[in-house]
Amino acid sequence: MNPVFSPVLPAGLSAEGPGRYVIEPKWVRDWPLVLDRPGQYRLTDDLDVPPGEAGLWIAGDDVLLDLDGHHLRCDSEPECPCMALEVTGRRAQLRHG
């Protein structure tokens, strides 16, 4: 499945400047939160992924995800697994986790 680029940012993701985005977990409504634009993304709080869902999907190329000391958590159950992070884009980087 390939993400469809949308000019509108999804709930929980806001632009901080050109190529710089902020992920605000308390506002995420749709899972997974797709990071499909090249640039830097910064997590503002721990992200708890609901059972049966995927959390963050790095689908775009040249994405840097800065956890800023926060955690990606997935509290899954055997009958309802979840995934905290999926990376299909090229040259993705993860920092400060």
mmCIF file of N, CA and C in Angstrom:
data_model
loop_
_atom_site.group_PDB
_atom_site.id
_atom_site.type_symbol
_atom_site.label_atom_id
_atom_site.label_comp_id
_atom_site.label_asym_id
_atom_site.label_seq_id
_atom_site.Cartn_x
_atom_site.Cartn_y
_atom_site.Cartn_z
ATOM 1 N N MET A 1 0.852 -1.174 0.000
ATOM 2 C CA MET A 1 0.000 0.000 0.000
ATOM 3 C C MET A 1 0.896 1.234 0.000
ATOM 4 N N ASN A 2 0.677 2.135 -0.914
ATOM 5 C CA ASN A 2 1.424 3.383 -0.988
ATOM 6 C C ASN A 2 0.587 4.518 -0.436
ATOM 7 N N PRO A 3 1.184 5.401 0.337
ATOM 8 C CA PRO A 3 0.412 6.522 0.869
ATOM 9 C C PRO A 3 0.069 7.491 -0.255
ATOM 10 N N VAL A 4 -1.049 8.149 -0.100
ATOM 11 C CA VAL A 4 -1.455 9.183 -1.038
ATOM 12 C C VAL A 4 -1.098 10.516 -0.409
ATOM 13 N N PHE A 5 -0.254 11.296 -1.080
ATOM 14 C CA PHE A 5 0.159 12.596 -0.546
ATOM 15 C C PHE A 5 -1.045 13.524 -0.494
ATOM 16 N N SER A 6 -1.242 14.146 0.615
ATOM 17 C CA SER A 6 -2.339 15.091 0.805
ATOM 18 C C SER A 6 -1.765 16.454 1.162
ATOM 19 N N PRO A 7 -2.307 17.532 0.573
ATOM 20 C CA PRO A 7 -1.824 18.864 0.930
ATOM 21 C C PRO A 7 -2.239 19.276 2.343
ATOM 22 N N VAL A 8 -3.197 18.576 2.920
ATOM 23 C CA VAL A 8 -3.679 18.880 4.266
ATOM 24 C C VAL A 8 -2.994 17.940 5.257
ATOM 25 N N LEU A 9 -2.448 18.492 6.319
ATOM 26 C CA LEU A 9 -1.805 17.660 7.338
ATOM 27 C C LEU A 9 -2.863 16.969 8.190
ATOM 28 N N PRO A 10 -2.635 15.711 8.555
ATOM 29 C CA PRO A 10 -3.600 14.993 9.390
ATOM 30 C C PRO A 10 -3.595 15.510 10.827
ATOM 31 N N ALA A 11 -4.661 15.208 11.551
ATOM 32 C CA ALA A 11 -4.752 15.588 12.967
ATOM 33 C C ALA A 11 -3.567 15.007 13.715
ATOM 34 N N GLY A 12 -2.944 15.828 14.538
ATOM 35 C CA GLY A 12 -1.784 15.402 15.315
ATOM 36 C C GLY A 12 -0.458 15.796 14.691
ATOM 37 N N LEU A 13 -0.498 16.335 13.479
ATOM 38 C CA LEU A 13 0.716 16.747 12.785
ATOM 39 C C LEU A 13 0.566 18.205 12.365
ATOM 40 N N SER A 14 1.542 19.022 12.739
ATOM 41 C CA SER A 14 1.488 20.432 12.348
ATOM 42 C C SER A 14 2.854 20.872 11.827
ATOM 43 N N ALA A 15 2.837 21.892 10.976
ATOM 44 C CA ALA A 15 4.079 22.414 10.400
ATOM 45 C C ALA A 15 4.689 23.414 11.367
ATOM 46 N N GLU A 16 5.991 23.278 11.569
ATOM 47 C CA GLU A 16 6.734 24.176 12.443
ATOM 48 C C GLU A 16 7.531 25.174 11.599
ATOM 49 N N GLY A 17 7.693 24.857 10.345
ATOM 50 C CA GLY A 17 8.446 25.666 9.392
ATOM 51 C C GLY A 17 8.633 24.834 8.140
ATOM 52 N N PRO A 18 9.288 25.365 7.121
ATOM 53 C CA PRO A 18 9.511 24.588 5.897
ATOM 54 C C PRO A 18 10.281 23.303 6.177
ATOM 55 N N GLY A 19 9.661 22.166 5.874
ATOM 56 C CA GLY A 19 10.311 20.877 6.082
ATOM 57 C C GLY A 19 10.453 20.461 7.531
ATOM 58 N N ARG A 20 9.765 21.152 8.445
ATOM 59 C CA ARG A 20 9.830 20.824 9.884
ATOM 60 C C ARG A 20 8.420 20.645 10.420
ATOM 61 N N TYR A 21 8.193 19.495 11.071
ATOM 62 C CA TYR A 21 6.858 19.146 11.539
ATOM 63 C C TYR A 21 6.898 18.735 13.004
ATOM 64 N N VAL A 22 5.768 18.901 13.667
ATOM 65 C CA VAL A 22 5.612 18.517 15.069
ATOM 66 C C VAL A 22 4.512 17.468 15.149
ATOM 67 N N ILE A 23 4.802 16.373 15.870
ATOM 68 C CA ILE A 23 3.818 15.325 16.108
ATOM 69 C C ILE A 23 3.299 15.485 17.525
ATOM 70 N N GLU A 24 2.002 15.755 17.657
ATOM 71 C CA GLU A 24 1.359 15.923 18.964
ATOM 72 C C GLU A 24 0.430 14.737 19.203
ATOM 73 N N PRO A 25 0.914 13.721 19.935
ATOM 74 C CA PRO A 25 0.160 12.476 20.098
ATOM 75 C C PRO A 25 -1.275 12.640 20.597
ATOM 76 N N LYS A 26 -1.528 13.609 21.470
ATOM 77 C CA LYS A 26 -2.888 13.732 22.018
ATOM 78 C C LYS A 26 -3.911 14.118 20.955
ATOM 79 N N TRP A 27 -3.466 14.610 19.802
ATOM 80 C CA TRP A 27 -4.385 15.028 18.742
ATOM 81 C C TRP A 27 -4.497 14.032 17.592
ATOM 82 N N VAL A 28 -3.724 12.932 17.640
ATOM 83 C CA VAL A 28 -3.794 11.933 16.567
ATOM 84 C C VAL A 28 -5.138 11.223 16.638
ATOM 85 N N ARG A 29 -5.848 11.200 15.507
ATOM 86 C CA ARG A 29 -7.182 10.577 15.456
ATOM 87 C C ARG A 29 -7.212 9.356 14.538
ATOM 88 N N ASP A 30 -6.402 9.382 13.488
ATOM 89 C CA ASP A 30 -6.398 8.285 12.521
ATOM 90 C C ASP A 30 -5.048 7.588 12.554
ATOM 91 N N TRP A 31 -5.104 6.262 12.557
ATOM 92 C CA TRP A 31 -3.895 5.440 12.628
ATOM 93 C C TRP A 31 -3.713 4.693 11.337
ATOM 94 N N PRO A 32 -2.510 4.515 10.840
ATOM 95 C CA PRO A 32 -1.277 5.094 11.357
ATOM 96 C C PRO A 32 -1.158 6.564 10.965
ATOM 97 N N LEU A 33 -0.332 7.286 11.682
ATOM 98 C CA LEU A 33 0.003 8.657 11.299
ATOM 99 C C LEU A 33 1.118 8.539 10.261
ATOM 100 N N VAL A 34 0.809 8.923 9.030
ATOM 101 C CA VAL A 34 1.735 8.731 7.910
ATOM 102 C C VAL A 34 2.642 9.949 7.761
ATOM 103 N N LEU A 35 3.931 9.702 7.791
ATOM 104 C CA LEU A 35 4.934 10.745 7.570
ATOM 105 C C LEU A 35 5.418 10.559 6.135
ATOM 106 N N ASP A 36 4.814 11.301 5.208
ATOM 107 C CA ASP A 36 5.086 11.076 3.790
ATOM 108 C C ASP A 36 5.836 12.215 3.114
ATOM 109 N N ARG A 37 6.153 13.252 3.846
ATOM 110 C CA ARG A 37 6.903 14.376 3.290
ATOM 111 C C ARG A 37 8.342 14.314 3.785
ATOM 112 N N PRO A 38 9.312 14.640 2.930
ATOM 113 C CA PRO A 38 10.685 14.696 3.427
ATOM 114 C C PRO A 38 10.817 15.815 4.455
ATOM 115 N N GLY A 39 11.639 15.613 5.452
ATOM 116 C CA GLY A 39 11.853 16.658 6.448
ATOM 117 C C GLY A 39 12.074 16.093 7.830
ATOM 118 N N GLN A 40 12.025 16.992 8.817
ATOM 119 C CA GLN A 40 12.261 16.635 10.209
ATOM 120 C C GLN A 40 10.940 16.645 10.969
ATOM 121 N N TYR A 41 10.702 15.583 11.727
ATOM 122 C CA TYR A 41 9.494 15.438 12.538
ATOM 123 C C TYR A 41 9.927 15.291 13.990
ATOM 124 N N ARG A 42 9.280 16.037 14.879
ATOM 125 C CA ARG A 42 9.634 15.995 16.302
ATOM 126 C C ARG A 42 8.419 15.585 17.120
ATOM 127 N N LEU A 43 8.619 14.595 17.969
ATOM 128 C CA LEU A 43 7.559 14.094 18.849
ATOM 129 C C LEU A 43 7.511 14.948 20.110
ATOM 130 N N THR A 44 6.322 15.421 20.503
ATOM 131 C CA THR A 44 6.202 16.312 21.655
ATOM 132 C C THR A 44 5.859 15.587 22.957
ATOM 133 N N ASP A 45 5.484 14.309 22.877
ATOM 134 C CA ASP A 45 5.092 13.541 24.056
ATOM 135 C C ASP A 45 5.185 12.066 23.693
ATOM 136 N N ASP A 46 5.062 11.180 24.688
ATOM 137 C CA ASP A 46 5.035 9.748 24.398
ATOM 138 C C ASP A 46 3.839 9.439 23.512
ATOM 139 N N LEU A 47 4.019 8.495 22.591
ATOM 140 C CA LEU A 47 2.932 8.088 21.707
ATOM 141 C C LEU A 47 2.535 6.672 22.062
ATOM 142 N N ASP A 48 1.307 6.499 22.551
ATOM 143 C CA ASP A 48 0.772 5.189 22.911
ATOM 144 C C ASP A 48 -0.171 4.736 21.802
ATOM 145 N N VAL A 49 0.211 3.663 21.121
ATOM 146 C CA VAL A 49 -0.559 3.156 19.994
ATOM 147 C C VAL A 49 -1.648 2.218 20.508
ATOM 148 N N PRO A 50 -2.900 2.437 20.081
ATOM 149 C CA PRO A 50 -3.987 1.560 20.529
ATOM 150 C C PRO A 50 -3.827 0.139 19.988
ATOM 151 N N PRO A 51 -4.345 -0.861 20.714
ATOM 152 C CA PRO A 51 -4.291 -2.243 20.232
ATOM 153 C C PRO A 51 -4.932 -2.350 18.845
ATOM 154 N N GLY A 52 -4.291 -3.151 18.004
ATOM 155 C CA GLY A 52 -4.816 -3.387 16.667
ATOM 156 C C GLY A 52 -4.460 -2.321 15.650
ATOM 157 N N GLU A 53 -3.681 -1.331 16.049
ATOM 158 C CA GLU A 53 -3.339 -0.225 15.153
ATOM 159 C C GLU A 53 -1.838 -0.180 14.892
ATOM 160 N N ALA A 54 -1.473 0.572 13.862
ATOM 161 C CA ALA A 54 -0.076 0.897 13.598
ATOM 162 C C ALA A 54 0.104 2.350 14.007
ATOM 163 N N GLY A 55 1.223 2.684 14.617
ATOM 164 C CA GLY A 55 1.440 4.026 15.151
ATOM 165 C C GLY A 55 1.917 5.021 14.119
ATOM 166 N N LEU A 56 3.208 5.024 13.851
ATOM 167 C CA LEU A 56 3.798 5.932 12.864
ATOM 168 C C LEU A 56 4.265 5.126 11.670
ATOM 169 N N TRP A 57 4.001 5.651 10.491
ATOM 170 C CA TRP A 57 4.447 5.011 9.257
ATOM 171 C C TRP A 57 5.299 6.021 8.515
ATOM 172 N N ILE A 58 6.603 5.779 8.459
ATOM 173 C CA ILE A 58 7.501 6.627 7.683
ATOM 174 C C ILE A 58 7.460 6.104 6.248
ATOM 175 N N ALA A 59 6.644 6.751 5.431
ATOM 176 C CA ALA A 59 6.445 6.324 4.056
ATOM 177 C C ALA A 59 7.246 7.175 3.073
ATOM 178 N N GLY A 60 7.616 8.372 3.484
ATOM 179 C CA GLY A 60 8.367 9.266 2.611
ATOM 180 C C GLY A 60 9.866 9.043 2.720
ATOM 181 N N ASP A 61 10.577 9.474 1.702
ATOM 182 C CA ASP A 61 12.031 9.399 1.710
ATOM 183 C C ASP A 61 12.609 10.591 2.469
ATOM 184 N N ASP A 62 13.823 10.422 2.993
ATOM 185 C CA ASP A 62 14.559 11.505 3.663
ATOM 186 C C ASP A 62 13.804 12.102 4.849
ATOM 187 N N VAL A 63 13.287 11.223 5.692
ATOM 188 C CA VAL A 63 12.570 11.633 6.903
ATOM 189 C C VAL A 63 13.477 11.432 8.112
ATOM 190 N N LEU A 64 13.568 12.454 8.954
ATOM 191 C CA LEU A 64 14.277 12.350 10.226
ATOM 192 C C LEU A 64 13.216 12.442 11.326
ATOM 193 N N LEU A 65 13.103 11.409 12.139
ATOM 194 C CA LEU A 65 12.160 11.391 13.252
ATOM 195 C C LEU A 65 12.933 11.595 14.543
ATOM 196 N N ASP A 66 12.674 12.707 15.213
ATOM 197 C CA ASP A 66 13.310 13.040 16.487
ATOM 198 C C ASP A 66 12.321 12.726 17.600
ATOM 199 N N LEU A 67 12.614 11.695 18.378
ATOM 200 C CA LEU A 67 11.718 11.317 19.476
ATOM 201 C C LEU A 67 11.819 12.290 20.645
ATOM 202 N N ASP A 68 12.830 13.136 20.651
ATOM 203 C CA ASP A 68 12.996 14.176 21.677
ATOM 204 C C ASP A 68 12.897 13.596 23.093
ATOM 205 N N GLY A 69 13.435 12.366 23.272
ATOM 206 C CA GLY A 69 13.424 11.723 24.589
ATOM 207 C C GLY A 69 12.133 11.003 24.924
ATOM 208 N N HIS A 70 11.172 10.998 24.007
ATOM 209 C CA HIS A 70 9.877 10.349 24.261
ATOM 210 C C HIS A 70 9.882 8.917 23.740
ATOM 211 N N HIS A 71 8.815 8.188 24.027
ATOM 212 C CA HIS A 71 8.705 6.776 23.673
ATOM 213 C C HIS A 71 7.567 6.534 22.688
ATOM 214 N N LEU A 72 7.760 5.514 21.861
ATOM 215 C CA LEU A 72 6.682 4.951 21.049
ATOM 216 C C LEU A 72 6.307 3.655 21.748
ATOM 217 N N ARG A 73 5.063 3.569 22.211
ATOM 218 C CA ARG A 73 4.637 2.374 22.950
ATOM 219 C C ARG A 73 3.471 1.714 22.240
ATOM 220 N N CYS A 74 3.487 0.401 22.326
ATOM 221 C CA CYS A 74 2.444 -0.397 21.696
ATOM 222 C C CYS A 74 1.999 -1.446 22.695
ATOM 223 N N ASP A 75 0.842 -1.254 23.277
ATOM 224 C CA ASP A 75 0.321 -2.189 24.267
ATOM 225 C C ASP A 75 -0.608 -3.161 23.548
ATOM 226 N N SER A 76 -0.014 -4.191 22.955
ATOM 227 C CA SER A 76 -0.815 -5.108 22.143
ATOM 228 C C SER A 76 -1.250 -6.326 22.937
ATOM 229 N N GLU A 77 -2.256 -6.960 22.394
ATOM 230 C CA GLU A 77 -2.777 -8.196 22.958
ATOM 231 C C GLU A 77 -2.608 -9.273 21.889
ATOM 232 N N PRO A 78 -2.501 -10.540 22.277
ATOM 233 C CA PRO A 78 -2.261 -11.589 21.271
ATOM 234 C C PRO A 78 -3.279 -11.579 20.127
ATOM 235 N N GLU A 79 -4.528 -11.338 20.431
ATOM 236 C CA GLU A 79 -5.561 -11.357 19.391
ATOM 237 C C GLU A 79 -5.685 -10.024 18.658
ATOM 238 N N CYS A 80 -4.947 -9.027 19.125
ATOM 239 C CA CYS A 80 -5.066 -7.691 18.551
ATOM 240 C C CYS A 80 -3.700 -6.999 18.559
ATOM 241 N N PRO A 81 -2.740 -7.484 17.760
ATOM 242 C CA PRO A 81 -1.392 -6.911 17.798
ATOM 243 C C PRO A 81 -1.349 -5.489 17.221
ATOM 244 N N CYS A 82 -0.343 -4.749 17.599
ATOM 245 C CA CYS A 82 -0.144 -3.421 17.042
ATOM 246 C C CYS A 82 1.336 -3.244 16.725
ATOM 247 N N MET A 83 1.635 -2.205 15.963
ATOM 248 C CA MET A 83 3.011 -1.914 15.580
ATOM 249 C C MET A 83 3.257 -0.437 15.858
ATOM 250 N N ALA A 84 4.316 -0.111 16.583
ATOM 251 C CA ALA A 84 4.606 1.279 16.935
ATOM 252 C C ALA A 84 5.172 2.069 15.763
ATOM 253 N N LEU A 85 6.039 1.443 14.955
ATOM 254 C CA LEU A 85 6.708 2.167 13.875
ATOM 255 C C LEU A 85 6.942 1.253 12.693
ATOM 256 N N GLU A 86 6.583 1.745 11.507
ATOM 257 C CA GLU A 86 6.877 1.040 10.263
ATOM 258 C C GLU A 86 7.623 2.004 9.358
ATOM 259 N N VAL A 87 8.677 1.518 8.719
ATOM 260 C CA VAL A 87 9.475 2.360 7.822
ATOM 261 C C VAL A 87 9.532 1.705 6.455
ATOM 262 N N THR A 88 9.007 2.407 5.444
ATOM 263 C CA THR A 88 9.102 1.934 4.065
ATOM 264 C C THR A 88 9.819 2.960 3.190
ATOM 265 N N GLY A 89 10.010 4.167 3.706
ATOM 266 C CA GLY A 89 10.730 5.203 2.969
ATOM 267 C C GLY A 89 12.236 4.963 3.024
ATOM 268 N N ARG A 90 12.937 5.591 2.100
ATOM 269 C CA ARG A 90 14.395 5.437 2.040
ATOM 270 C C ARG A 90 15.074 6.546 2.839
ATOM 271 N N ARG A 91 16.238 6.220 3.382
ATOM 272 C CA ARG A 91 17.094 7.156 4.116
ATOM 273 C C ARG A 91 16.389 7.761 5.337
ATOM 274 N N ALA A 92 15.610 6.974 6.041
ATOM 275 C CA ALA A 92 14.951 7.429 7.270
ATOM 276 C C ALA A 92 15.961 7.401 8.414
ATOM 277 N N GLN A 93 15.840 8.359 9.331
ATOM 278 C CA GLN A 93 16.699 8.413 10.516
ATOM 279 C C GLN A 93 15.827 8.565 11.757
ATOM 280 N N LEU A 94 16.271 7.945 12.834
ATOM 281 C CA LEU A 94 15.587 8.012 14.115
ATOM 282 C C LEU A 94 16.593 8.523 15.132
ATOM 283 N N ARG A 95 16.191 9.556 15.896
ATOM 284 C CA ARG A 95 17.125 10.160 16.870
ATOM 285 C C ARG A 95 16.451 10.402 18.220
ATOM 286 N N HIS A 96 17.298 10.485 19.231
ATOM 287 C CA HIS A 96 16.920 10.894 20.596
ATOM 288 C C HIS A 96 15.796 10.077 21.203
ATOM 289 N N GLY A 97 15.847 8.769 21.003
ATOM 290 C CA GLY A 97 14.815 7.893 21.558
ATOM 291 C C GLY A 97 15.230 7.294 22.873
#
